[in-house]
Coordinates of C-alpha atoms in Angstrom, one line a residue:
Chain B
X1 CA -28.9 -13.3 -17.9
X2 CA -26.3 -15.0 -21.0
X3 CA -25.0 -11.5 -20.9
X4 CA -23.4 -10.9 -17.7
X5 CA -20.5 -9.7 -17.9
X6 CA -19.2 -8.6 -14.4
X7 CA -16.9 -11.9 -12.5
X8 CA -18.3 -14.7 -10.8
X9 CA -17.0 -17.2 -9.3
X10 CA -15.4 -20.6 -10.4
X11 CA -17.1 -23.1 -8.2
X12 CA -14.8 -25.4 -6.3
X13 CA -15.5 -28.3 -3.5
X14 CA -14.3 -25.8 -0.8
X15 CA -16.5 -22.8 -2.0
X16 CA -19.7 -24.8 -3.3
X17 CA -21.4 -25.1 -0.5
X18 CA -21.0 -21.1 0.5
X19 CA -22.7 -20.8 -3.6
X20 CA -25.4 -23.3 -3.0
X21 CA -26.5 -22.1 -0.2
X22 CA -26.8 -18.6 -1.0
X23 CA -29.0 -20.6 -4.3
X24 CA -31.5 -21.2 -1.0
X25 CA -31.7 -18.4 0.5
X26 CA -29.0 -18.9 3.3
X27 CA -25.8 -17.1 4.2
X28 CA -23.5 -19.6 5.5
X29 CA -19.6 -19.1 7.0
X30 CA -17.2 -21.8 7.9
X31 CA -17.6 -22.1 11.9
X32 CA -14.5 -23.9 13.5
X33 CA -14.7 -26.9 15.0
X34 CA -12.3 -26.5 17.4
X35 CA -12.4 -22.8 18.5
X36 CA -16.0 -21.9 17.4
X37 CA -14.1 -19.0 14.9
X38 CA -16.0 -18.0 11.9
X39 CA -13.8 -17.7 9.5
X40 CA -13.9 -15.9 5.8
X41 CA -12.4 -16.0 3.0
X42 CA -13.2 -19.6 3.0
X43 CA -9.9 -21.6 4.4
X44 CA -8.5 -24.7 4.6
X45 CA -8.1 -24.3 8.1
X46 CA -8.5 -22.0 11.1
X47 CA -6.4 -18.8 11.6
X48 CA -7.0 -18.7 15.0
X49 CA -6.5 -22.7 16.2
X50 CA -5.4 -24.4 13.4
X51 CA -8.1 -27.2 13.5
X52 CA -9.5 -28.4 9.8
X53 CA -12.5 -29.4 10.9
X54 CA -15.6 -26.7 10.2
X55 CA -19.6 -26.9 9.8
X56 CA -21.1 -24.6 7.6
X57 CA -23.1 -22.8 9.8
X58 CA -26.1 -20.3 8.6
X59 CA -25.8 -16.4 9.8
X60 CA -28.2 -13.6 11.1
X61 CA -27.8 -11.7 7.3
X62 CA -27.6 -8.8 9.6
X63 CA -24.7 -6.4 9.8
X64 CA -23.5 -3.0 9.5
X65 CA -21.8 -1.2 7.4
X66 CA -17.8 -0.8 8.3
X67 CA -16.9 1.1 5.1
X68 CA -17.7 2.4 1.7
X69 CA -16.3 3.6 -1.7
X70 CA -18.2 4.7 -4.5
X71 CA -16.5 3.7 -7.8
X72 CA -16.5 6.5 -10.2
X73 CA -13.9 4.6 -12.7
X74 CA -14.7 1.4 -13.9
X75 CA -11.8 -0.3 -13.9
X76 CA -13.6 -4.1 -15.4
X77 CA -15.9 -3.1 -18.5
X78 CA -18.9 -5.4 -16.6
X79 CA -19.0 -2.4 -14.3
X80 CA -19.1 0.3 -17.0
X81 CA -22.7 0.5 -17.1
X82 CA -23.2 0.9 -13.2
X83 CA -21.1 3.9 -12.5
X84 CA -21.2 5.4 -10.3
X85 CA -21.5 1.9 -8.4
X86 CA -20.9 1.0 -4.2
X87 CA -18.9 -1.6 -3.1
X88 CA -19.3 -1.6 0.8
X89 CA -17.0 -3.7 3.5
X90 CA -20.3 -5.3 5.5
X91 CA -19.4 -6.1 9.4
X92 CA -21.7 -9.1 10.0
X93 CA -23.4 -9.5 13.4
X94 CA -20.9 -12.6 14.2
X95 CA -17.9 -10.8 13.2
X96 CA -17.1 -12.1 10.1
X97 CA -16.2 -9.1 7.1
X98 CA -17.0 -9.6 3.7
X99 CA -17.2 -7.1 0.5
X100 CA -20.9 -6.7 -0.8
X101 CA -23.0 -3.6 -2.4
X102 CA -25.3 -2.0 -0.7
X103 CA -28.8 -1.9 -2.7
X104 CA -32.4 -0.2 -2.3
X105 CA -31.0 3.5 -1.7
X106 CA -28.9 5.8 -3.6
X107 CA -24.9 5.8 -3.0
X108 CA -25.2 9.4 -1.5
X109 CA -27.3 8.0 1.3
X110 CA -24.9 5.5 2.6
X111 CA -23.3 5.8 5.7
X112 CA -20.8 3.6 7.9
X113 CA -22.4 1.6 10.7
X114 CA -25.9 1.9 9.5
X115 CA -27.7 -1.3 10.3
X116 CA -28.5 -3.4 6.6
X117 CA -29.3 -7.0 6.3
X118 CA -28.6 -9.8 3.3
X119 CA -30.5 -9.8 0.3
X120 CA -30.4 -12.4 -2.8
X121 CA -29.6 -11.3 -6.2
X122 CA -29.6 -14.2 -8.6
X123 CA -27.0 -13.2 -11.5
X124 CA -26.8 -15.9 -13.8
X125 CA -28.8 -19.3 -14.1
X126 CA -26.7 -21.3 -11.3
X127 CA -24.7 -18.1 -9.1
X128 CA -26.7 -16.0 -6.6
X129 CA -25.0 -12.8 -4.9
X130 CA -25.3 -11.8 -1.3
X131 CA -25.9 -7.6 -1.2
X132 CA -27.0 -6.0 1.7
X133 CA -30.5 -3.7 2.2
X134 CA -30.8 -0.6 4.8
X135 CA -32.6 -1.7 7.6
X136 CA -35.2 0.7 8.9
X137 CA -34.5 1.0 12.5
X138 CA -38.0 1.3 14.8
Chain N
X1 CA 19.3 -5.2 17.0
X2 CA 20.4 -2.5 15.2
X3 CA 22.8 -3.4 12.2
X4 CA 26.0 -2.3 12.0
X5 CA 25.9 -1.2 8.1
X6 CA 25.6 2.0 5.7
X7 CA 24.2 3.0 2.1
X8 CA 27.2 4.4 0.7
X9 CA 25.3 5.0 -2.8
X10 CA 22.8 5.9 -4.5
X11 CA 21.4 6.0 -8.3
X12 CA 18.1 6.9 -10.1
X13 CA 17.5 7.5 -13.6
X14 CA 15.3 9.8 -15.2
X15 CA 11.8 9.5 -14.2
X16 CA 8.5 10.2 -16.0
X17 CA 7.2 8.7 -19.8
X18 CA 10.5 6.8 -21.4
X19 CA 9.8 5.4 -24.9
X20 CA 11.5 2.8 -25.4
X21 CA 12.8 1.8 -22.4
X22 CA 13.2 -1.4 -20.7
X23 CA 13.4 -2.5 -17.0
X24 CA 16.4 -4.2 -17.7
X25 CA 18.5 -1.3 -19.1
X26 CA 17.1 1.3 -16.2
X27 CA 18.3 -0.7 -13.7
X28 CA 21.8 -0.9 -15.0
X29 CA 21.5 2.6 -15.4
X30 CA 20.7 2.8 -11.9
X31 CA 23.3 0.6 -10.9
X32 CA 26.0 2.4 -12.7
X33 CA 24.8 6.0 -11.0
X34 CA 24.7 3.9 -7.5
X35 CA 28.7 2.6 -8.1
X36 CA 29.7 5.9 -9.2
X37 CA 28.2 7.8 -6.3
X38 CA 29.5 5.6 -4.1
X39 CA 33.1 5.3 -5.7
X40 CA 33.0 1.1 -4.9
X41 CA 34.0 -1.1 -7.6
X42 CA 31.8 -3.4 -9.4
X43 CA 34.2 -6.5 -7.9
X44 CA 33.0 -5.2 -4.5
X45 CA 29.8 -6.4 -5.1
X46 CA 28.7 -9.6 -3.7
X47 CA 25.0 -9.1 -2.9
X48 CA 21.9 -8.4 -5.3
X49 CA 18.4 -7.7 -4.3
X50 CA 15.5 -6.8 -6.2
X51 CA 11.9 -6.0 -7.2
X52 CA 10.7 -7.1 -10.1
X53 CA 9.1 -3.6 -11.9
X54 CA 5.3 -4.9 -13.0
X55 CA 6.3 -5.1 -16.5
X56 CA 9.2 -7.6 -15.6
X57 CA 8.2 -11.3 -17.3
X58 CA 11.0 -12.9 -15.5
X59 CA 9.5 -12.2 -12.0
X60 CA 11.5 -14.1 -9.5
X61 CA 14.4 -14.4 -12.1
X62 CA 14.8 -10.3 -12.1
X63 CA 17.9 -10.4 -9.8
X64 CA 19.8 -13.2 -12.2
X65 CA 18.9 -11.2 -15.5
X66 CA 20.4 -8.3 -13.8
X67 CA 23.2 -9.9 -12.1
X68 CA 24.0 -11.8 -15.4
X69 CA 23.8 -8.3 -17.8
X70 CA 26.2 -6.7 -15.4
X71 CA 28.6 -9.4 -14.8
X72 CA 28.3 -10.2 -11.0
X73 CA 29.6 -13.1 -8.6
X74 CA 27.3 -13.3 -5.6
X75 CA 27.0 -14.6 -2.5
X76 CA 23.9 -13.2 -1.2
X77 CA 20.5 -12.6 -3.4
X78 CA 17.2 -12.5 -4.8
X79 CA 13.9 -10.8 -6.2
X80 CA 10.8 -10.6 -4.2
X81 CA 7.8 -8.5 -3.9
X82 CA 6.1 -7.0 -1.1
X83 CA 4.9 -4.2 -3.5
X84 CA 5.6 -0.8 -1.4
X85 CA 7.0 -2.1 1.1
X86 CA 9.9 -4.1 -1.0
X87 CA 12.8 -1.4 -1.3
X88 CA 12.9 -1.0 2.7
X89 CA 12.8 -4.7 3.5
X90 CA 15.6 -4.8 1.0
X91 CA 17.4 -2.4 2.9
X92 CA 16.7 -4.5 6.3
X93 CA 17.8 -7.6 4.6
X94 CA 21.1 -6.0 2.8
X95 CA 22.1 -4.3 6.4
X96 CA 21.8 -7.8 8.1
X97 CA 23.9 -9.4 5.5
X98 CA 26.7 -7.4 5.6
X99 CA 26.7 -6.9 9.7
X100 CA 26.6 -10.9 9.8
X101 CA 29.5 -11.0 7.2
X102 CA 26.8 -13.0 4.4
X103 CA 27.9 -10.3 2.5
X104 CA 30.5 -7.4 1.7
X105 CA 28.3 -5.2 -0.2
X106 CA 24.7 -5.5 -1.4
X107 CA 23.4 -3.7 -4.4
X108 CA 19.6 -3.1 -4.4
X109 CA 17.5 -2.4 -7.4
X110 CA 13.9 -1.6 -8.9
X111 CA 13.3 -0.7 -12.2
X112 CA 9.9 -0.5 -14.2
X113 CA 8.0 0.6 -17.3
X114 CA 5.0 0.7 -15.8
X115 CA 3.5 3.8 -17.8
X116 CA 4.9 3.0 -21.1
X117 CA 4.2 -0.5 -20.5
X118 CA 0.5 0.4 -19.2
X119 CA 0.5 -0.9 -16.0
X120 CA -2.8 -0.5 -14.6
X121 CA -2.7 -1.6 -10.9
X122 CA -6.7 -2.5 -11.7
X123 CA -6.5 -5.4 -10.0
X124 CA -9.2 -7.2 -7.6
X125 CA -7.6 -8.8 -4.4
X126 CA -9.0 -12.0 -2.6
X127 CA -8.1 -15.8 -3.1
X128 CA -10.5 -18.0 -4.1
X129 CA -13.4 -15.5 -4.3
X130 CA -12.4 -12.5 -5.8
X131 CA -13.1 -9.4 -4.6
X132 CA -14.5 -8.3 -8.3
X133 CA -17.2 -10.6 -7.8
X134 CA -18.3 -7.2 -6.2
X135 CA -16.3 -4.9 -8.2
X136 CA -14.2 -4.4 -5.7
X137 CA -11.1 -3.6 -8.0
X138 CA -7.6 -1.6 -7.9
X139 CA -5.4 -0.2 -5.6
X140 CA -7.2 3.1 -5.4
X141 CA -10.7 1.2 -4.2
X142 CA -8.5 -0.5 -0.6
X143 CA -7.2 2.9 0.2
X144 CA -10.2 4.4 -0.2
X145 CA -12.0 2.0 1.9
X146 CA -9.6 3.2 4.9
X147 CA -10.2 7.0 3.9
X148 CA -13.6 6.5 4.5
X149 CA -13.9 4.9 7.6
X150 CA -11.1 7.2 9.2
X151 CA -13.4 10.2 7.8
X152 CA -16.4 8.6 9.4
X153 CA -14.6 7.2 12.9
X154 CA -12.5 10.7 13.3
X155 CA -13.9 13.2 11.5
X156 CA -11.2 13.8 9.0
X157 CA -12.0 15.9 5.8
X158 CA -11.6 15.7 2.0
X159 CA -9.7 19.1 2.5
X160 CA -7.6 17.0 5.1
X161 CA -6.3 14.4 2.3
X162 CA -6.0 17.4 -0.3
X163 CA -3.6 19.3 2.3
X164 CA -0.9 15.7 1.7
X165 CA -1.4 16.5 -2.1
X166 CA -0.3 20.1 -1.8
X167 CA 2.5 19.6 0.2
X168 CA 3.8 17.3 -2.2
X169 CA 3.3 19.5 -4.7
X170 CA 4.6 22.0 -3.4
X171 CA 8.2 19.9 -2.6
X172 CA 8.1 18.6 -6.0
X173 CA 8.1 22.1 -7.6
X174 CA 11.7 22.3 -5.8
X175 CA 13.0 19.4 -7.3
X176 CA 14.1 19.4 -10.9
X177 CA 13.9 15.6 -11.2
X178 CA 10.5 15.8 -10.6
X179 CA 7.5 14.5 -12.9
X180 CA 4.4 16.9 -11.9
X181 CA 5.9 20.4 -10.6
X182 CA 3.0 22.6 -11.6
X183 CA 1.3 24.1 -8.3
X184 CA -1.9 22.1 -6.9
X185 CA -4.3 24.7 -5.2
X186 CA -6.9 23.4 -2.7
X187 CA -9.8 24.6 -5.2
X188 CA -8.0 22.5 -8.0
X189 CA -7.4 19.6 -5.8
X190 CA -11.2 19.5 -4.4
X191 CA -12.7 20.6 -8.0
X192 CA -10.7 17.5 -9.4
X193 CA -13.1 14.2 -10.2
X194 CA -13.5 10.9 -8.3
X195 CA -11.8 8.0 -9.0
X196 CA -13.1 5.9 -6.2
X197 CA -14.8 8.2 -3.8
X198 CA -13.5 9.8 -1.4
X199 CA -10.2 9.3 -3.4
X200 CA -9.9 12.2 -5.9
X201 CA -7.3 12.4 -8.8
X202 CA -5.0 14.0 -7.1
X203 CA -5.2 11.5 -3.9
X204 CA -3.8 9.3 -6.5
X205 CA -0.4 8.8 -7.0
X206 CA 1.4 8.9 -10.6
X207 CA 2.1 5.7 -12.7
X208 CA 6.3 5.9 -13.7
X209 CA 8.5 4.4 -15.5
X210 CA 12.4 4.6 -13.7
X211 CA 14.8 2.7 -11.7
X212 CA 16.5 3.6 -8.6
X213 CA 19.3 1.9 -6.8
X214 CA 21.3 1.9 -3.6
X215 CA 24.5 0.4 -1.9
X216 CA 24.5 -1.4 1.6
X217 CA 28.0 -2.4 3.4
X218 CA 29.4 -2.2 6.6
X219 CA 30.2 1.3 8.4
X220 CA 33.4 0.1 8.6
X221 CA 33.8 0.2 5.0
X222 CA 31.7 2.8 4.2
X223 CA 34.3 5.1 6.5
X224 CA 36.9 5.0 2.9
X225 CA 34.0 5.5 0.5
X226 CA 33.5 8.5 -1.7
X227 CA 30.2 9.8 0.2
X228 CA 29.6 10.5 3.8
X229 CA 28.0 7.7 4.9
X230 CA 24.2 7.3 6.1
X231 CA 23.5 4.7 8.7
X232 CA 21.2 2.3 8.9
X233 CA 19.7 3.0 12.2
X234 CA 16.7 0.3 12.6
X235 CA 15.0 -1.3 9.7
X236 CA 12.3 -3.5 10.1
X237 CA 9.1 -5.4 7.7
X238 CA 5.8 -6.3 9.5
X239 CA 2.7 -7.5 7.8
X240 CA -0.8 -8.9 8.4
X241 CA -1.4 -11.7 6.0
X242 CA -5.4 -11.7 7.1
X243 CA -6.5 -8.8 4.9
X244 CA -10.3 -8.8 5.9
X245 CA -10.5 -11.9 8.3
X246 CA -8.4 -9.1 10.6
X247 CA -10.8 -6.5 11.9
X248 CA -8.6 -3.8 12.3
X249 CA -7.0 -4.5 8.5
X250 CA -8.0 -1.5 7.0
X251 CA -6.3 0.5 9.8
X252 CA -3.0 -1.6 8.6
X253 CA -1.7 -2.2 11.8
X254 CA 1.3 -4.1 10.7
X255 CA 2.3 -0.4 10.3
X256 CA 3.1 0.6 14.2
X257 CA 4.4 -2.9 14.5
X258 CA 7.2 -2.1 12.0
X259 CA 7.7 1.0 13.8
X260 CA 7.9 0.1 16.9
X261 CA 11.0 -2.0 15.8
X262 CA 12.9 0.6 14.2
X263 CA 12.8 3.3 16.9
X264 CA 13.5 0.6 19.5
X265 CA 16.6 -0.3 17.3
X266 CA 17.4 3.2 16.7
X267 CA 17.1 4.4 20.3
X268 CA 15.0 7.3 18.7
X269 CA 11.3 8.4 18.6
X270 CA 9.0 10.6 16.8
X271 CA 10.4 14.1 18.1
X272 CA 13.7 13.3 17.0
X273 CA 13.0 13.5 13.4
X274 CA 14.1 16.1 11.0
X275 CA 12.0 14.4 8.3
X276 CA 9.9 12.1 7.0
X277 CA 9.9 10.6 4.0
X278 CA 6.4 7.9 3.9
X279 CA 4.8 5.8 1.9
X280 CA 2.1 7.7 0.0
X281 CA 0.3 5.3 -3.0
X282 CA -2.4 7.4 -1.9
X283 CA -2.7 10.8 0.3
X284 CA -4.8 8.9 3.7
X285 CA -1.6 6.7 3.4
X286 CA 0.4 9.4 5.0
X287 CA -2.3 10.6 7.4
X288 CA -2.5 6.8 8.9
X289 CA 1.3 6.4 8.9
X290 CA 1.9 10.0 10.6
X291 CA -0.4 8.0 13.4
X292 CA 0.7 5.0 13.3
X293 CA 4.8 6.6 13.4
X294 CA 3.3 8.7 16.6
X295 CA 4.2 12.2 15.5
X296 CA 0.5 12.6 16.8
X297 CA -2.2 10.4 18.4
X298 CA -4.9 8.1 16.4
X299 CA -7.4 9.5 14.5
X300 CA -5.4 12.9 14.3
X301 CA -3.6 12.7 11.2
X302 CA -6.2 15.1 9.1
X303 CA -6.1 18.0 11.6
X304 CA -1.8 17.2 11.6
X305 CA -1.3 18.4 8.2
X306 CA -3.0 21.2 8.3
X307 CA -1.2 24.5 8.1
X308 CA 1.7 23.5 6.5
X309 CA 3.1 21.5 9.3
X310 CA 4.5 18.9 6.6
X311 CA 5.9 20.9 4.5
X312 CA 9.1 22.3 4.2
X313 CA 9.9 24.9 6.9
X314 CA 7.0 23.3 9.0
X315 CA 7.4 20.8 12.1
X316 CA 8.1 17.7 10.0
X317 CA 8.8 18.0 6.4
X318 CA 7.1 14.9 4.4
X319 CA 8.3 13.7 1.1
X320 CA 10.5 17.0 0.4
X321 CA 10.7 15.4 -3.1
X322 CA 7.5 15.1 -3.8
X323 CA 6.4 11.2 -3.5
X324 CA 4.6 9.1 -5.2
X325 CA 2.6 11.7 -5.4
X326 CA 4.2 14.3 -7.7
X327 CA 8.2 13.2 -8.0
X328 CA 7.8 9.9 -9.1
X329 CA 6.3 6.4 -8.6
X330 CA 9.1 4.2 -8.1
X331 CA 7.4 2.3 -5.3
X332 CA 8.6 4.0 -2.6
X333 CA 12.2 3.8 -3.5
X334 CA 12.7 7.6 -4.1
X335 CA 11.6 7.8 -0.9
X336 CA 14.8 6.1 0.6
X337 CA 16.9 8.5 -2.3
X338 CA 15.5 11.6 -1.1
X339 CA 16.2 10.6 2.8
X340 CA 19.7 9.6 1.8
X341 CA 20.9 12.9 0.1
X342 CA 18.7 14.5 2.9
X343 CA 21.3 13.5 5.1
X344 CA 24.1 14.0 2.9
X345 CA 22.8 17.6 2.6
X346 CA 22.8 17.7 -0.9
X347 CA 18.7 18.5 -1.9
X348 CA 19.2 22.3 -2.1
X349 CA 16.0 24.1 -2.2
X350 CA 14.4 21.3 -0.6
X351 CA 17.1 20.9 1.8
X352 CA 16.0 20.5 5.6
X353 CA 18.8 22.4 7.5
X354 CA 21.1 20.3 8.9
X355 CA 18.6 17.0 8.8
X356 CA 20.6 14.5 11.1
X357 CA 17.9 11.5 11.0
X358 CA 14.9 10.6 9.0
X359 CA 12.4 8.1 8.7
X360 CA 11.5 6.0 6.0
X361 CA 8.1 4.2 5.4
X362 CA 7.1 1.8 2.7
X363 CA 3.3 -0.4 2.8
X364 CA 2.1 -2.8 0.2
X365 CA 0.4 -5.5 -1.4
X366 CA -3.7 -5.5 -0.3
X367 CA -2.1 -2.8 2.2
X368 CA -1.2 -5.6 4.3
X369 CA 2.6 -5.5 4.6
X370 CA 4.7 -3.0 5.8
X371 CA 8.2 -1.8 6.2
X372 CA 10.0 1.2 7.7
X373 CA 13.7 2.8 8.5
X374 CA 15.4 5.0 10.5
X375 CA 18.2 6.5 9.0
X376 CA 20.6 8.9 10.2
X377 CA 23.7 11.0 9.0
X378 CA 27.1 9.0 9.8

């Protein structure tokens, strides 16, 4: 793990509590306290109503896939080894979008608005990532 | 409201790989070619707008570097960037100043080094959390993220995104200024590699250095000047700041927003134009925009530019210079060149026969911000 050399992110007081929870095992948003919005990228305040106030608030983990692109460039050298490597825009049952990779099948086998669910990578000693996993529909 | 003003000139330098060349001194060069087309004197000019090229340190300074190397008094300017979509909210804000009287005439720039300097537009968007956390990275990756879902949503084709290539090839070839003239076939173009799939290399546009120019003042004015005058019919910006917090964000629909405005303003719509020059960083750019512009309905850009219908001699001729694509990428700029000497009627073999009004598109940033133009021959 010393050698990872892909980004990660620099832990603030308005993003720590999205990284330590995903440390636990929990996918959490910013839910409004005025409006009920999930909102995300974190913010300092609500798009829609403009209230500050927000309680992190633990999601499904399930969503779909909106969109995908395979990388066949690497255009940071921590991706270099991967390619060719996803990155997938995840619809999350509440709404919210976020960028994620889609792991547990090969690139040629994704396809938008299949169903897929969180997963935990831990990356370093202290950062976890959320990816997402096909769900096998019954 | 439409404005009441005119580009009377225009300027561009050479375009391509320049050694040696600075931002700085294309842009005068591109200001000298814009005061000679337009035959206005330098102490004419009280307005200076521009977009800092990605090589420029000074950023936000650009417009006093260039107004202090060519001597200028103004009374109206600035630099900003909106990426793609900078050069036609220039034009928007230079035909507002001199209808209101803010200013007499407004010069507006871009110049860059961006392939000499190696620009690499690699970059990861997102605040706070980057988006490279993921390896989400470069221009190329958020376009094709839209190609994608339009390909899943509406069927549209790989050979679909290779017909915008061709065409733009195919215009290029017909204009001596371009940078890539050689002939794209539809084998080449789907036998050429991924960059970030669906996006191919030739999906891509090219990386340029160049400057281009243009001159903005009143029609009244404009009536004495050297050139026939092309009127600035409606010009508008729109944008959506939420990048993914808006659901429809990769569908960019800032786009029809901006629109909207300019054929309101202009009195026009789609079936009145003789051509379209549009924003094309990557081909599903123009496929979106030809949707979002309503030359046809959502979701039916791929089958649209099939059979040559965008290219010269077809329905609606797009980018009859050849674009981002093959002229040139000057950030959309060329694009508002090629409409203005469209209208002049001086492009030709390219020439569309007797092109009366165009329309000019320009997107940028995390393809959040949009602006477009309706121009028309005075």
């Amino acid at each position: 793990m010393m050698d990872y050399l892909k980004p990660l992110p620099t832990i603030t007081d308005e993003n720590e509590p999205f990284w330590s929870g995903l440390e636990h095992g929990e996918l959490r948003f910013q839910r409004c306290g005025g409006c009920g919005h999930y909102r995300y990228p974190i913010a300092p305040v609500c798009p829609r109503c403009l209230a500050v106030d927000f309680v992190w608030t633990p999601v499904s983990g399930r969503g779909r896939v909106f969109s995908y692109v395979v990388f066949h460039h690497a255009y940071h050298r921590g991706f270099a080894a991967d390619l060719p490597y996803n990155v997938a825009l995840i619809r999350l049952e509440e709404g919210i979008f976020m960028f994620s990779n889609i792991v547990g099948i090969g690139n040629e086998a994704i396809v938008c608005d299949m169903p897929v669910m969180v997963d935990y990578e831990r990356v370093t000693d202290t950062i976890t990532l959320p990816r997402f996993r096909p769900v096998l529909m019954p | 409201m439409s404005p009441s003003a005119a580009i009377v000139g225009v300027g561009k330098t050479a375009q391509g790989t320049l050694p040696g060349a600075t931002a700085l001194g294309l842009q005068i060069a591109a200001v000298k070619g814009t005061l000679a087309d337009s035959g206005l004197d330098k102490s004419e000019i009280d307005g200076l707008l521009t977009q800092p090229g990605t090589t420029a340190p000074e950023g936000a300074y650009n417009y006093l570097r260039l107004g202090e190397a060519l001597g200028l008094s103004l009374r109206f300017g600035g630099s900003f960037a909106m990426g793609g979509a900078t050069c036609l909210a220039s034009l928007q804000m230079a035909a507002h100043a001199v209808s209101s009287g803010a200013a007499n005439a407004v010069l507006c720039v871009f110049g860059d080094v961006a392939r000499s300097g190696g620009s690499k537009f690699d970059r990861a968007a997102g605040w706070g959390d980057s988006w490279g956390i993921w390896g989400m990275f470069s221009a190329a990756a958020n376009s094709a993220m839209t190609a994608r879902r339009h390909m899943h949503e509406f069927g549209t084709e790989s050979r679909h995104l290779g017909e915008v290539a061709i065409a733009s090839r195919r215009h290029a070839s017909l204009n001596p200024d371009a940078v890539m003239r050689a002939p794209l076939t539809m084998e080449q173009y789907l036998a050429s590699r991924f960059i970030v799939e669906p996006l191919r290399l030739y999906d891509c546009c090219l990386i340029s250095d160049g400057a281009v120019a243009f001159l903005v003042t009143t029609l009244e004015r404009a009536r004495d000047l050297r050139q026939r005058p092309v009127r600035v019919m409606g010009a508008a910006q729109a944008h959506s700041p939420e990048t993914i917090g808006n659901p429809d964000w990769w569908y960019m629909p800032h786009q029809r927003l901006a629109i909207e405005q300019v054929y309101a303003q202009a009195g026009v719509g789609p079936a009145d134009m003789d051509f379209a020059q549009i924003y094309d960083n990557f081909t599903i750019s123009v496929i979106v925009w030809l949707e979002q512009a309503g030359f046809c309905e959502r979701g039916e850009g791929g089958p649209f530019v099939e059979g040559g219908r965008i290219q010269l001699g077809g329905e609606l001729p797009v980018n009859t210079a050849g674009g981002n694509l093959s002229e040139s990428y000057m950030q959309g700029w060329l694009h508002l060149v090629e409409a203005v000497r469209q209208l002049r009627g001086e492009c030709g073999d390219r020439q569309v026969p007797d092109a009366e009004i165009g329309l000019v598109t320009g997107r940028g940033m995390t393809l959040n911000c949009s602006a477009a133009a309706v121009l028309g021959r005075g």
